[in-house]
Amino acid sequence: MISLQKFCRMKKVLTAIAASAAVIAAASGLVSCEKYVLPAISLSRDTLFVSHSGQRVELVVETNVTWYFDLDDLNPDWLAFDPLEGDGDTAVGITVEENATGQERKIVIPVKTETLQRNLVVSQSAD
């Protein structure tokens, strides 16, 4: 037979274990219920061919996360993007100025999310 004192101690220990198990179960349940969306990104076109006279072209960035054109160190003064960044699927207007350099222009522009990258190639013929 178990004494009343031992029984009370065992009851306290078992109650503490049960309470801990309930907290762990609740916490793991919350974690398992959270949804994580895998990021994805694609471009409606990955290469733009533009005549020497210049033009405005539309591109669609298709993604389920935030994105941006990474123009660091590129300085394409002959290109303008509207907008430069977005959240989710976004239509982007790209204005390409006239090419009076006499040489073909070509640039590779990274389109990035936090973890992914796609490249947009813009190629413009010479005058």
Short mmCIF file of N, CA, C and O in Angstrom, two decimals:
data_model
loop_
_atom_site.label_atom_id
_atom_site.label_comp_id
_atom_site.label_asym_id
_atom_site.label_seq_id
_atom_site.Cartn_x
_atom_site.Cartn_y
_atom_site.Cartn_z
N MET A 1 0.81 -1.18 0.00
CA MET A 1 0.00 0.00 0.00
C MET A 1 0.86 1.25 0.00
O MET A 1 1.89 1.28 0.65
N ILE A 2 0.38 2.27 -0.67
CA ILE A 2 1.10 3.54 -0.74
C ILE A 2 0.54 4.45 0.33
O ILE A 2 -0.68 4.57 0.48
N SER A 3 1.44 5.12 1.03
CA SER A 3 0.97 6.05 2.06
C SER A 3 0.35 7.27 1.41
O SER A 3 0.61 7.59 0.24
N LEU A 4 -0.45 7.94 2.14
CA LEU A 4 -1.14 9.14 1.65
C LEU A 4 -0.13 10.21 1.25
O LEU A 4 -0.31 10.90 0.24
N GLN A 5 0.94 10.32 2.00
CA GLN A 5 1.98 11.31 1.70
C GLN A 5 2.65 11.00 0.37
O GLN A 5 2.85 11.88 -0.46
N LYS A 6 3.02 9.74 0.11
CA LYS A 6 3.65 9.34 -1.14
C LYS A 6 2.68 9.55 -2.31
O LYS A 6 3.05 9.98 -3.38
N PHE A 7 1.41 9.20 -2.05
CA PHE A 7 0.40 9.37 -3.08
C PHE A 7 0.28 10.84 -3.48
O PHE A 7 0.21 11.17 -4.67
N CYS A 8 0.28 11.74 -2.51
CA CYS A 8 0.17 13.18 -2.80
C CYS A 8 1.39 13.67 -3.58
O CYS A 8 1.24 14.49 -4.50
N ARG A 9 2.59 13.20 -3.23
CA ARG A 9 3.79 13.59 -3.97
C ARG A 9 3.73 13.07 -5.40
O ARG A 9 4.05 13.78 -6.35
N MET A 10 3.31 11.82 -5.57
CA MET A 10 3.21 11.24 -6.91
C MET A 10 2.17 12.00 -7.73
O MET A 10 2.35 12.24 -8.93
N LYS A 11 1.08 12.39 -7.08
CA LYS A 11 0.03 13.13 -7.77
C LYS A 11 0.57 14.47 -8.26
O LYS A 11 0.31 14.90 -9.39
N LYS A 12 1.36 15.17 -7.43
CA LYS A 12 1.96 16.45 -7.83
C LYS A 12 2.91 16.26 -9.01
O LYS A 12 2.91 17.04 -9.97
N VAL A 13 3.73 15.21 -8.95
CA VAL A 13 4.68 14.94 -10.03
C VAL A 13 3.92 14.61 -11.32
O VAL A 13 4.23 15.14 -12.39
N LEU A 14 2.92 13.76 -11.23
CA LEU A 14 2.14 13.39 -12.41
C LEU A 14 1.39 14.59 -12.97
O LEU A 14 1.28 14.75 -14.19
N THR A 15 0.89 15.45 -12.12
CA THR A 15 0.19 16.66 -12.57
C THR A 15 1.17 17.58 -13.30
O THR A 15 0.85 18.13 -14.35
N ALA A 16 2.38 17.72 -12.77
CA ALA A 16 3.39 18.55 -13.42
C ALA A 16 3.78 17.96 -14.77
O ALA A 16 3.92 18.69 -15.76
N ILE A 17 3.92 16.64 -14.85
CA ILE A 17 4.26 16.00 -16.12
C ILE A 17 3.13 16.18 -17.12
O ILE A 17 3.36 16.50 -18.28
N ALA A 18 1.90 16.01 -16.68
CA ALA A 18 0.75 16.18 -17.56
C ALA A 18 0.64 17.62 -18.06
O ALA A 18 0.36 17.87 -19.24
N ALA A 19 0.89 18.58 -17.18
CA ALA A 19 0.84 19.98 -17.57
C ALA A 19 1.94 20.29 -18.59
O ALA A 19 1.70 20.99 -19.59
N SER A 20 3.12 19.76 -18.37
CA SER A 20 4.22 19.97 -19.33
C SER A 20 3.90 19.34 -20.67
O SER A 20 4.13 19.94 -21.73
N ALA A 21 3.33 18.15 -20.64
CA ALA A 21 2.96 17.48 -21.88
C ALA A 21 1.89 18.28 -22.63
O ALA A 21 1.93 18.40 -23.86
N ALA A 22 0.95 18.85 -21.89
CA ALA A 22 -0.10 19.65 -22.52
C ALA A 22 0.49 20.89 -23.18
O ALA A 22 0.11 21.26 -24.29
N VAL A 23 1.44 21.55 -22.52
CA VAL A 23 2.08 22.73 -23.08
C VAL A 23 2.86 22.36 -24.34
O VAL A 23 2.78 23.03 -25.37
N ILE A 24 3.60 21.27 -24.28
CA ILE A 24 4.38 20.82 -25.44
C ILE A 24 3.45 20.46 -26.59
O ILE A 24 3.68 20.83 -27.74
N ALA A 25 2.38 19.76 -26.29
CA ALA A 25 1.43 19.36 -27.33
C ALA A 25 0.78 20.58 -27.97
O ALA A 25 0.63 20.66 -29.19
N ALA A 26 0.42 21.56 -27.14
CA ALA A 26 -0.20 22.78 -27.68
C ALA A 26 0.79 23.55 -28.54
O ALA A 26 0.45 24.03 -29.62
N ALA A 27 2.02 23.66 -28.08
CA ALA A 27 3.03 24.40 -28.84
C ALA A 27 3.34 23.70 -30.15
O ALA A 27 3.43 24.34 -31.20
N SER A 28 3.48 22.40 -30.13
CA SER A 28 3.77 21.70 -31.38
C SER A 28 2.57 21.74 -32.31
O SER A 28 2.72 21.76 -33.52
N GLY A 29 1.39 21.78 -31.76
CA GLY A 29 0.19 21.90 -32.59
C GLY A 29 0.15 23.24 -33.30
O GLY A 29 -0.22 23.33 -34.47
N LEU A 30 0.57 24.30 -32.63
CA LEU A 30 0.59 25.62 -33.26
C LEU A 30 1.61 25.65 -34.39
O LEU A 30 1.36 26.20 -35.44
N VAL A 31 2.75 25.08 -34.15
CA VAL A 31 3.80 25.07 -35.16
C VAL A 31 3.36 24.28 -36.38
O VAL A 31 3.53 24.69 -37.51
N SER A 32 2.76 23.14 -36.15
CA SER A 32 2.37 22.31 -37.28
C SER A 32 1.20 22.90 -38.06
O SER A 32 0.98 22.55 -39.19
N CYS A 33 0.43 23.81 -37.45
CA CYS A 33 -0.69 24.43 -38.14
C CYS A 33 -0.26 25.62 -38.99
O CYS A 33 -1.00 26.05 -39.86
N GLU A 34 0.92 26.16 -38.73
CA GLU A 34 1.38 27.30 -39.51
C GLU A 34 1.72 26.84 -40.91
O GLU A 34 2.29 25.78 -41.12
N LYS A 35 1.36 27.67 -41.88
CA LYS A 35 1.66 27.35 -43.27
C LYS A 35 2.87 28.13 -43.72
O LYS A 35 3.01 29.30 -43.43
N TYR A 36 3.73 27.46 -44.45
CA TYR A 36 4.88 28.12 -45.05
C TYR A 36 4.75 27.96 -46.55
O TYR A 36 4.61 26.85 -47.05
N VAL A 37 4.74 29.07 -47.25
CA VAL A 37 4.62 29.05 -48.70
C VAL A 37 6.01 29.08 -49.30
O VAL A 37 6.80 29.97 -48.99
N LEU A 38 6.31 28.12 -50.13
CA LEU A 38 7.60 28.12 -50.81
C LEU A 38 7.61 29.25 -51.83
O LEU A 38 6.69 29.38 -52.62
N PRO A 39 8.64 30.09 -51.79
CA PRO A 39 8.70 31.20 -52.75
C PRO A 39 8.89 30.69 -54.17
O PRO A 39 9.55 29.68 -54.40
N ALA A 40 8.31 31.41 -55.10
CA ALA A 40 8.45 31.09 -56.52
C ALA A 40 8.52 32.41 -57.28
O ALA A 40 7.92 33.41 -56.86
N ILE A 41 9.26 32.42 -58.37
CA ILE A 41 9.33 33.61 -59.21
C ILE A 41 9.56 33.19 -60.66
O ILE A 41 10.33 32.27 -60.93
N SER A 42 8.85 33.84 -61.55
CA SER A 42 9.08 33.65 -62.98
C SER A 42 8.76 34.96 -63.68
O SER A 42 8.11 35.85 -63.13
N LEU A 43 9.24 35.07 -64.90
CA LEU A 43 9.03 36.26 -65.71
C LEU A 43 8.23 35.87 -66.94
O LEU A 43 8.43 34.79 -67.50
N SER A 44 7.33 36.76 -67.37
CA SER A 44 6.55 36.45 -68.56
C SER A 44 7.45 36.31 -69.79
O SER A 44 7.14 35.58 -70.72
N ARG A 45 8.56 37.01 -69.77
CA ARG A 45 9.61 36.88 -70.79
C ARG A 45 10.94 37.05 -70.09
O ARG A 45 11.09 37.94 -69.26
N ASP A 46 11.91 36.24 -70.44
CA ASP A 46 13.22 36.41 -69.81
C ASP A 46 14.21 37.15 -70.70
O ASP A 46 15.30 37.50 -70.27
N THR A 47 13.82 37.41 -71.96
CA THR A 47 14.67 38.17 -72.87
C THR A 47 13.80 39.18 -73.63
O THR A 47 12.74 38.83 -74.13
N LEU A 48 14.27 40.42 -73.67
CA LEU A 48 13.59 41.46 -74.43
C LEU A 48 14.51 41.91 -75.56
O LEU A 48 15.66 42.28 -75.32
N PHE A 49 14.01 41.86 -76.79
CA PHE A 49 14.74 42.37 -77.94
C PHE A 49 14.07 43.67 -78.37
O PHE A 49 12.88 43.68 -78.68
N VAL A 50 14.84 44.75 -78.38
CA VAL A 50 14.29 46.07 -78.64
C VAL A 50 15.04 46.69 -79.83
O VAL A 50 16.26 46.55 -79.94
N SER A 51 14.29 47.39 -80.67
CA SER A 51 14.92 48.04 -81.83
C SER A 51 15.74 49.25 -81.36
O SER A 51 15.56 49.74 -80.25
N HIS A 52 16.60 49.73 -82.24
CA HIS A 52 17.48 50.86 -81.89
C HIS A 52 16.69 52.13 -81.57
O HIS A 52 17.17 52.99 -80.84
N SER A 53 15.48 52.26 -82.10
CA SER A 53 14.69 53.47 -81.85
C SER A 53 14.11 53.53 -80.44
O SER A 53 13.62 54.57 -80.01
N GLY A 54 14.18 52.43 -79.71
CA GLY A 54 13.67 52.39 -78.35
C GLY A 54 12.17 52.11 -78.32
O GLY A 54 11.49 52.23 -79.34
N GLN A 55 11.66 51.73 -77.18
CA GLN A 55 10.24 51.49 -77.02
C GLN A 55 9.92 51.20 -75.57
O GLN A 55 10.81 51.05 -74.75
N ARG A 56 8.62 51.12 -75.29
CA ARG A 56 8.14 50.72 -73.96
C ARG A 56 7.61 49.30 -74.08
O ARG A 56 6.83 48.98 -74.96
N VAL A 57 8.07 48.44 -73.18
CA VAL A 57 7.72 47.02 -73.19
C VAL A 57 7.11 46.67 -71.85
O VAL A 57 7.50 47.22 -70.82
N GLU A 58 6.15 45.74 -71.85
CA GLU A 58 5.58 45.29 -70.58
C GLU A 58 6.08 43.89 -70.26
O GLU A 58 6.17 43.02 -71.13
N LEU A 59 6.39 43.71 -68.99
CA LEU A 59 6.86 42.44 -68.47
C LEU A 59 6.02 42.14 -67.23
O LEU A 59 5.69 43.06 -66.47
N VAL A 60 5.69 40.88 -67.01
CA VAL A 60 4.96 40.51 -65.80
C VAL A 60 5.89 39.67 -64.93
O VAL A 60 6.43 38.65 -65.39
N VAL A 61 6.10 40.14 -63.70
CA VAL A 61 6.83 39.36 -62.71
C VAL A 61 5.78 38.55 -61.97
O VAL A 61 4.86 39.10 -61.38
N GLU A 62 5.90 37.23 -62.05
CA GLU A 62 4.93 36.33 -61.42
C GLU A 62 5.58 35.70 -60.20
O GLU A 62 6.57 34.94 -60.33
N THR A 63 5.07 36.04 -59.02
CA THR A 63 5.66 35.54 -57.78
C THR A 63 4.63 35.59 -56.66
O THR A 63 3.62 36.29 -56.76
N ASN A 64 4.91 34.86 -55.60
CA ASN A 64 4.04 34.86 -54.43
C ASN A 64 4.71 35.54 -53.23
O ASN A 64 4.26 35.38 -52.10
N VAL A 65 5.77 36.27 -53.49
CA VAL A 65 6.52 36.96 -52.43
C VAL A 65 6.94 38.35 -52.95
O VAL A 65 6.69 38.69 -54.09
N THR A 66 7.63 39.11 -52.11
CA THR A 66 8.14 40.41 -52.55
C THR A 66 9.36 40.19 -53.45
O THR A 66 10.09 39.21 -53.30
N TRP A 67 9.58 41.11 -54.37
CA TRP A 67 10.65 40.99 -55.34
C TRP A 67 11.18 42.38 -55.68
O TRP A 67 10.55 43.39 -55.36
N TYR A 68 12.35 42.43 -56.36
CA TYR A 68 12.91 43.71 -56.81
C TYR A 68 13.91 43.47 -57.93
O TYR A 68 14.49 42.39 -58.05
N PHE A 69 14.10 44.51 -58.76
CA PHE A 69 15.17 44.50 -59.76
C PHE A 69 16.44 44.92 -59.05
O PHE A 69 16.48 45.99 -58.43
N ASP A 70 17.48 44.12 -59.13
CA ASP A 70 18.75 44.44 -58.48
C ASP A 70 19.64 45.18 -59.48
O ASP A 70 20.35 44.57 -60.27
N LEU A 71 19.59 46.51 -59.42
CA LEU A 71 20.34 47.34 -60.36
C LEU A 71 21.67 47.81 -59.80
O LEU A 71 22.36 48.59 -60.45
N ASP A 72 22.03 47.34 -58.60
CA ASP A 72 23.31 47.72 -58.01
C ASP A 72 24.45 47.40 -58.97
O ASP A 72 24.49 46.33 -59.55
N ASP A 73 25.34 48.36 -59.15
CA ASP A 73 26.53 48.21 -59.99
C ASP A 73 26.23 48.11 -61.48
O ASP A 73 27.14 47.91 -62.28
N LEU A 74 24.98 48.24 -61.90
CA LEU A 74 24.66 48.13 -63.33
C LEU A 74 24.52 49.51 -63.99
O LEU A 74 24.98 49.71 -65.09
N ASN A 75 23.83 50.41 -63.33
CA ASN A 75 23.61 51.78 -63.83
C ASN A 75 23.12 51.83 -65.28
O ASN A 75 23.73 52.49 -66.12
N PRO A 76 22.03 51.16 -65.59
CA PRO A 76 21.52 51.20 -66.96
C PRO A 76 20.73 52.50 -67.21
O PRO A 76 19.51 52.53 -67.11
N ASP A 77 21.45 53.57 -67.55
CA ASP A 77 20.79 54.87 -67.72
C ASP A 77 19.88 54.91 -68.95
O ASP A 77 19.12 55.84 -69.12
N TRP A 78 19.92 53.90 -69.77
CA TRP A 78 19.08 53.84 -70.96
C TRP A 78 17.80 53.04 -70.74
O TRP A 78 16.98 52.85 -71.64
N LEU A 79 17.61 52.56 -69.49
CA LEU A 79 16.43 51.79 -69.12
C LEU A 79 15.72 52.44 -67.94
O LEU A 79 16.37 52.98 -67.05
N ALA A 80 14.39 52.34 -67.93
CA ALA A 80 13.60 52.80 -66.79
C ALA A 80 12.55 51.74 -66.49
O ALA A 80 11.92 51.20 -67.41
N PHE A 81 12.36 51.43 -65.21
CA PHE A 81 11.42 50.41 -64.77
C PHE A 81 10.32 51.04 -63.93
O PHE A 81 10.60 51.86 -63.06
N ASP A 82 9.08 50.63 -64.18
CA ASP A 82 7.96 51.15 -63.39
C ASP A 82 6.99 50.02 -63.10
O ASP A 82 6.27 49.60 -63.99
N PRO A 83 7.04 49.47 -61.87
CA PRO A 83 7.84 49.81 -60.70
C PRO A 83 9.16 49.02 -60.67
O PRO A 83 9.35 48.10 -61.46
N LEU A 84 10.01 49.39 -59.72
CA LEU A 84 11.29 48.70 -59.53
C LEU A 84 11.17 47.49 -58.62
O LEU A 84 12.08 46.67 -58.55
N GLU A 85 10.06 47.41 -57.88
CA GLU A 85 9.86 46.32 -56.92
C GLU A 85 8.37 46.10 -56.75
O GLU A 85 7.56 46.93 -57.15
N GLY A 86 8.03 44.96 -56.15
CA GLY A 86 6.62 44.67 -55.94
C GLY A 86 6.42 43.54 -54.97
O GLY A 86 7.36 42.97 -54.43
N ASP A 87 5.15 43.22 -54.76
CA ASP A 87 4.76 42.14 -53.86
C ASP A 87 3.73 41.30 -54.59
O ASP A 87 2.62 41.75 -54.81
N GLY A 88 4.12 40.11 -55.00
CA GLY A 88 3.21 39.26 -55.76
C GLY A 88 3.30 39.59 -57.25
O GLY A 88 4.18 40.31 -57.71
N ASP A 89 2.34 39.04 -58.01
CA ASP A 89 2.33 39.26 -59.46
C ASP A 89 2.21 40.75 -59.77
O ASP A 89 1.35 41.43 -59.23
N THR A 90 3.09 41.24 -60.65
CA THR A 90 3.14 42.66 -60.95
C THR A 90 3.46 42.89 -62.42
O THR A 90 4.41 42.30 -62.94
N ALA A 91 2.69 43.76 -63.07
CA ALA A 91 3.01 44.20 -64.43
C ALA A 91 4.02 45.33 -64.33
O ALA A 91 3.82 46.28 -63.56
N VAL A 92 5.08 45.24 -65.10
CA VAL A 92 6.16 46.22 -65.06
C VAL A 92 6.31 46.84 -66.44
O VAL A 92 6.42 46.12 -67.44
N GLY A 93 6.31 48.16 -66.49
CA GLY A 93 6.60 48.86 -67.73
C GLY A 93 8.09 49.14 -67.81
O GLY A 93 8.69 49.67 -66.87
N ILE A 94 8.70 48.76 -68.92
CA ILE A 94 10.14 48.99 -69.11
C ILE A 94 10.30 49.91 -70.31
O ILE A 94 9.88 49.57 -71.42
N THR A 95 10.89 51.06 -70.08
CA THR A 95 11.13 52.02 -71.15
C THR A 95 12.59 51.94 -71.55
O THR A 95 13.49 52.08 -70.72
N VAL A 96 12.81 51.68 -72.85
CA VAL A 96 14.17 51.58 -73.40
C VAL A 96 14.38 52.79 -74.29
O VAL A 96 13.63 53.00 -75.25
N GLU A 97 15.38 53.60 -73.96
CA GLU A 97 15.66 54.81 -74.76
C GLU A 97 16.31 54.45 -76.08
O GLU A 97 16.86 53.36 -76.25
N GLU A 98 16.28 55.38 -77.01
CA GLU A 98 16.90 55.21 -78.32
C GLU A 98 18.39 54.91 -78.17
O GLU A 98 19.08 55.47 -77.32
N ASN A 99 18.89 54.03 -79.02
CA ASN A 99 20.30 53.65 -78.99
C ASN A 99 21.03 54.40 -80.11
O ASN A 99 20.96 54.02 -81.27
N ALA A 100 21.73 55.44 -79.74
CA ALA A 100 22.50 56.22 -80.72
C ALA A 100 23.99 55.96 -80.58
O ALA A 100 24.81 56.72 -81.10
N THR A 101 24.35 54.87 -79.91
CA THR A 101 25.77 54.59 -79.67
C THR A 101 26.46 53.95 -80.87
O THR A 101 27.68 53.94 -80.94
N GLY A 102 25.68 53.38 -81.78
CA GLY A 102 26.28 52.69 -82.92
C GLY A 102 26.66 51.26 -82.61
O GLY A 102 27.18 50.55 -83.46
N GLN A 103 26.43 50.82 -81.37
CA GLN A 103 26.76 49.45 -80.97
C GLN A 103 25.56 48.83 -80.27
O GLN A 103 24.79 49.52 -79.60
N GLU A 104 25.43 47.53 -80.45
CA GLU A 104 24.35 46.81 -79.76
C GLU A 104 24.54 46.93 -78.24
O GLU A 104 25.67 46.92 -77.75
N ARG A 105 23.44 47.08 -77.53
CA ARG A 105 23.50 47.12 -76.07
C ARG A 105 22.82 45.87 -75.52
O ARG A 105 21.78 45.46 -76.01
N LYS A 106 23.45 45.31 -74.50
CA LYS A 106 22.89 44.12 -73.86
C LYS A 106 23.20 44.18 -72.38
O LYS A 106 24.33 44.52 -72.00
N ILE A 107 22.21 43.84 -71.56
CA ILE A 107 22.39 43.87 -70.12
C ILE A 107 21.61 42.73 -69.49
O ILE A 107 20.53 42.37 -69.97
N VAL A 108 22.16 42.15 -68.45
CA VAL A 108 21.49 41.10 -67.68
C VAL A 108 21.13 41.70 -66.32
O VAL A 108 22.01 42.15 -65.58
N ILE A 109 19.84 41.72 -66.03
CA ILE A 109 19.35 42.35 -64.80
C ILE A 109 18.74 41.28 -63.90
O ILE A 109 17.77 40.62 -64.28
N PRO A 110 19.29 41.11 -62.69
CA PRO A 110 18.72 40.14 -61.76
C PRO A 110 17.37 40.64 -61.20
O PRO A 110 17.23 41.81 -60.85
N VAL A 111 16.42 39.74 -61.17
CA VAL A 111 15.14 39.98 -60.51
C VAL A 111 15.14 39.05 -59.31
O VAL A 111 15.21 37.83 -59.47
N LYS A 112 15.10 39.62 -58.10
CA LYS A 112 15.34 38.82 -56.90
C LYS A 112 14.18 38.84 -55.92
O LYS A 112 13.46 39.83 -55.81
N THR A 113 14.07 37.72 -55.19
CA THR A 113 13.27 37.65 -53.98
C THR A 113 14.27 37.48 -52.85
O THR A 113 15.48 37.56 -53.07
N GLU A 114 13.79 37.19 -51.67
CA GLU A 114 14.71 36.99 -50.56
C GLU A 114 15.63 35.80 -50.80
O GLU A 114 16.79 35.80 -50.40
N THR A 115 15.13 34.78 -51.50
CA THR A 115 15.92 33.56 -51.66
C THR A 115 16.11 33.10 -53.11
O THR A 115 16.86 32.18 -53.36
N LEU A 116 15.42 33.74 -54.06
CA LEU A 116 15.48 33.30 -55.45
C LEU A 116 15.92 34.43 -56.37
O LEU A 116 15.80 35.60 -56.03
N GLN A 117 16.37 34.05 -57.56
CA GLN A 117 16.77 35.03 -58.56
C GLN A 117 16.45 34.50 -59.95
O GLN A 117 16.67 33.33 -60.25
N ARG A 118 15.93 35.37 -60.79
CA ARG A 118 15.77 35.11 -62.22
C ARG A 118 16.47 36.26 -62.92
O ARG A 118 16.56 37.36 -62.40
N ASN A 119 16.93 36.03 -64.14
CA ASN A 119 17.62 37.09 -64.89
C ASN A 119 16.78 37.53 -66.06
O ASN A 119 16.20 36.72 -66.78
N LEU A 120 16.72 38.85 -66.24
CA LEU A 120 16.09 39.46 -67.39
C LEU A 120 17.20 39.97 -68.29
O LEU A 120 18.06 40.74 -67.86
N VAL A 121 17.18 39.56 -69.55
CA VAL A 121 18.17 40.02 -70.52
C VAL A 121 17.48 41.04 -71.43
O VAL A 121 16.43 40.75 -72.00
N VAL A 122 18.06 42.23 -71.53
CA VAL A 122 17.55 43.25 -72.45
C VAL A 122 18.63 43.47 -73.50
O VAL A 122 19.76 43.78 -73.18
N SER A 123 18.22 43.28 -74.75
CA SER A 123 19.14 43.42 -75.88
C SER A 123 18.56 44.44 -76.85
O SER A 123 17.41 44.32 -77.26
N GLN A 124 19.36 45.46 -77.18
CA GLN A 124 18.91 46.51 -78.09
C GLN A 124 19.85 46.62 -79.27
O GLN A 124 21.07 46.70 -79.10
N SER A 125 19.26 46.62 -80.45
CA SER A 125 20.07 46.70 -81.68
C SER A 125 20.71 48.07 -81.82
O SER A 125 20.28 49.05 -81.22
N ALA A 126 21.75 48.14 -82.64
CA ALA A 126 22.45 49.39 -82.92
C ALA A 126 21.66 50.19 -83.96
O ALA A 126 20.84 49.64 -84.69
N ASP A 127 21.94 51.49 -84.04
CA ASP A 127 21.22 52.34 -85.02
C ASP A 127 21.73 52.10 -86.42
O ASP A 127 22.75 51.51 -86.66
#
